[in-house]
Amino acid sequence: MDSVLPVVRTNLGEQIAVQIYSMISNGIWTAGQKLPSEVELCRSLRVGRSTLREAMKSLSFVGVVEVHHGDGTFVARGPSKLLEKIITYGILQSPRDLRDLLEARITLEPELAALCAERVNLEEMTQLEDLMGQMQRALPNNNITFAELDLSFHLVIASGSKNRALSSCLQAIRGPLHELIKQGAQSAGGCEAAYPHHQKIFEAIKQHAPAQARKAMRAHLRFFQRGYLVFSRVSGAGM
């Protein structure tokens, strides 16, 4: 039953993300304004640093805040349209469709990664290594290229599973999956968040470690799933 995942429920990090968004929407902080320091926010919100950082990652991913390394975190100049962009493509006609796609990925892809770790051949391993290098070179300014490489990375893993039925399932949702990845890459911090996740998945596959590959892929997809779910809540769209 290890591969069966529960529906993601609201955790403390998501609650804090929604609370911060509400404070921004109520004018406590305005567009372009720098947020208080991490220490101050932890004290006022009564949470630990790890919880606050999780909330900020989600808000950065969906374009509510912008993290300027060395300068601090700022309210983004303009509303995020991430969800609206995603659900206008192909079968993604509503937030419910987006939720279904996210659930499909998080059910399917960890097992594809585990099988790939067991069965990957030298050619596929070389492809993955090359994609990792190209993704690194695409950071931080070439988000469209990064998204194309990101999609290829997941499809090579599917192929490396040597399970044509499971791989076909991922190929069947390639269109909306591409749009999902592309819009995520265009969000603030999306590529920078994805790359270290890919590194962990790649290393697990390289070491032929199925359990670690499954765990790394699951953590990767759950992180982005939480980001989209936080955005659906702060934007008022039901999922």
mmCIF file of C-alpha atoms in Angstrom, residues 121-216:
data_model
loop_
_atom_site.group_PDB
_atom_site.id
_atom_site.type_symbol
_atom_site.label_atom_id
_atom_site.label_comp_id
_atom_site.label_asym_id
_atom_site.label_seq_id
_atom_site.Cartn_x
_atom_site.Cartn_y
_atom_site.Cartn_z
ATOM 1 C CA ASN A 121 19.786 1.482 -19.116
ATOM 2 C CA LEU A 122 22.969 3.375 -19.963
ATOM 3 C CA GLU A 123 21.391 5.348 -22.814
ATOM 4 C CA GLU A 124 18.509 6.570 -20.627
ATOM 5 C CA MET A 125 20.880 7.386 -17.789
ATOM 6 C CA THR A 126 22.959 9.465 -20.189
ATOM 7 C CA GLN A 127 19.804 11.255 -21.352
ATOM 8 C CA LEU A 128 18.826 12.099 -17.783
ATOM 9 C CA GLU A 129 22.318 13.350 -16.973
ATOM 10 C CA ASP A 130 22.318 15.525 -20.083
ATOM 11 C CA LEU A 131 18.894 16.949 -19.205
ATOM 12 C CA MET A 132 20.112 17.796 -15.702
ATOM 13 C CA GLY A 133 23.034 19.715 -17.170
ATOM 14 C CA GLN A 134 20.803 21.599 -19.594
ATOM 15 C CA MET A 135 18.332 22.476 -16.814
ATOM 16 C CA GLN A 136 21.145 23.853 -14.691
ATOM 17 C CA ARG A 137 22.356 26.023 -17.578
ATOM 18 C CA ALA A 138 18.807 27.258 -18.206
ATOM 19 C CA LEU A 139 18.652 28.725 -14.686
ATOM 20 C CA PRO A 140 17.734 31.363 -13.739
ATOM 21 C CA ASN A 141 16.459 33.245 -16.786
ATOM 22 C CA ASN A 142 15.330 30.743 -19.425
ATOM 23 C CA ASN A 143 12.097 29.426 -17.924
ATOM 24 C CA ILE A 144 10.535 28.250 -21.201
ATOM 25 C CA THR A 145 13.566 26.114 -22.028
ATOM 26 C CA PHE A 146 13.614 24.794 -18.471
ATOM 27 C CA ALA A 147 9.973 23.724 -18.765
ATOM 28 C CA GLU A 148 10.669 21.788 -21.979
ATOM 29 C CA LEU A 149 13.611 20.034 -20.299
ATOM 30 C CA ASP A 150 11.508 19.374 -17.193
ATOM 31 C CA LEU A 151 8.856 17.594 -19.251
ATOM 32 C CA SER A 152 11.511 15.555 -21.086
ATOM 33 C CA PHE A 153 13.029 14.543 -17.747
ATOM 34 C CA HIS A 154 9.728 13.061 -16.561
ATOM 35 C CA LEU A 155 9.061 11.347 -19.897
ATOM 36 C CA VAL A 156 12.523 9.730 -19.979
ATOM 37 C CA ILE A 157 11.897 8.389 -16.485
ATOM 38 C CA ALA A 158 8.593 6.943 -17.689
ATOM 39 C CA SER A 159 10.348 5.304 -20.629
ATOM 40 C CA GLY A 160 13.058 3.995 -18.319
ATOM 41 C CA SER A 161 10.439 2.162 -16.239
ATOM 42 C CA LYS A 162 10.141 -0.362 -19.119
ATOM 43 C CA ASN A 163 6.434 -0.601 -18.310
ATOM 44 C CA ARG A 164 4.608 0.367 -21.482
ATOM 45 C CA ALA A 165 1.187 0.488 -19.842
ATOM 46 C CA LEU A 166 2.253 2.913 -17.112
ATOM 47 C CA SER A 167 4.390 4.943 -19.496
ATOM 48 C CA SER A 168 1.410 5.236 -21.868
ATOM 49 C CA CYS A 169 -0.671 6.694 -19.035
ATOM 50 C CA LEU A 170 1.814 9.547 -18.663
ATOM 51 C CA GLN A 171 2.023 10.036 -22.434
ATOM 52 C CA ALA A 172 -1.786 10.261 -22.536
ATOM 53 C CA ILE A 173 -1.720 13.409 -20.371
ATOM 54 C CA ARG A 174 1.364 14.886 -22.019
ATOM 55 C CA GLY A 175 -0.480 17.973 -23.322
ATOM 56 C CA PRO A 176 -1.971 19.235 -20.062
ATOM 57 C CA LEU A 177 1.141 18.041 -18.211
ATOM 58 C CA HIS A 178 3.282 20.243 -20.458
ATOM 59 C CA GLU A 179 1.060 23.243 -19.763
ATOM 60 C CA LEU A 180 1.144 22.568 -16.030
ATOM 61 C CA ILE A 181 4.952 22.395 -16.014
ATOM 62 C CA LYS A 182 5.285 25.443 -18.288
ATOM 63 C CA GLN A 183 3.098 27.673 -16.149
ATOM 64 C CA GLY A 184 4.809 26.441 -12.979
ATOM 65 C CA ALA A 185 8.202 27.287 -14.480
ATOM 66 C CA GLN A 186 7.013 30.799 -15.319
ATOM 67 C CA SER A 187 5.944 31.477 -11.737
ATOM 68 C CA ALA A 188 8.354 33.228 -9.389
ATOM 69 C CA GLY A 189 10.909 30.726 -8.113
ATOM 70 C CA GLY A 190 9.314 27.783 -9.944
ATOM 71 C CA CYS A 191 12.443 26.603 -11.765
ATOM 72 C CA GLU A 192 14.704 27.250 -8.797
ATOM 73 C CA ALA A 193 12.403 25.114 -6.640
ATOM 74 C CA ALA A 194 12.150 22.297 -9.189
ATOM 75 C CA TYR A 195 15.855 21.833 -9.946
ATOM 76 C CA PRO A 196 17.018 20.488 -6.536
ATOM 77 C CA HIS A 197 14.034 18.113 -6.521
ATOM 78 C CA HIS A 198 15.156 16.790 -9.892
ATOM 79 C CA GLN A 199 18.674 16.381 -8.545
ATOM 80 C CA LYS A 200 17.439 14.093 -5.779
ATOM 81 C CA ILE A 201 15.356 12.031 -8.196
ATOM 82 C CA PHE A 202 18.284 11.744 -10.611
ATOM 83 C CA GLU A 203 20.736 10.659 -7.896
ATOM 84 C CA ALA A 204 18.337 7.989 -6.626
ATOM 85 C CA ILE A 205 17.887 6.587 -10.139
ATOM 86 C CA LYS A 206 21.634 6.733 -10.760
ATOM 87 C CA GLN A 207 22.213 4.724 -7.587
ATOM 88 C CA HIS A 208 19.527 2.208 -8.630
ATOM 89 C CA ALA A 209 17.645 2.928 -5.394
ATOM 90 C CA PRO A 210 13.899 2.407 -6.061
ATOM 91 C CA ALA A 211 12.676 3.392 -2.587
ATOM 92 C CA GLN A 212 14.640 6.646 -2.645
ATOM 93 C CA ALA A 213 13.528 7.402 -6.212
ATOM 94 C CA ARG A 214 9.893 6.870 -5.242
ATOM 95 C CA LYS A 215 10.296 9.055 -2.154
ATOM 96 C CA ALA A 216 12.091 11.844 -4.053
#
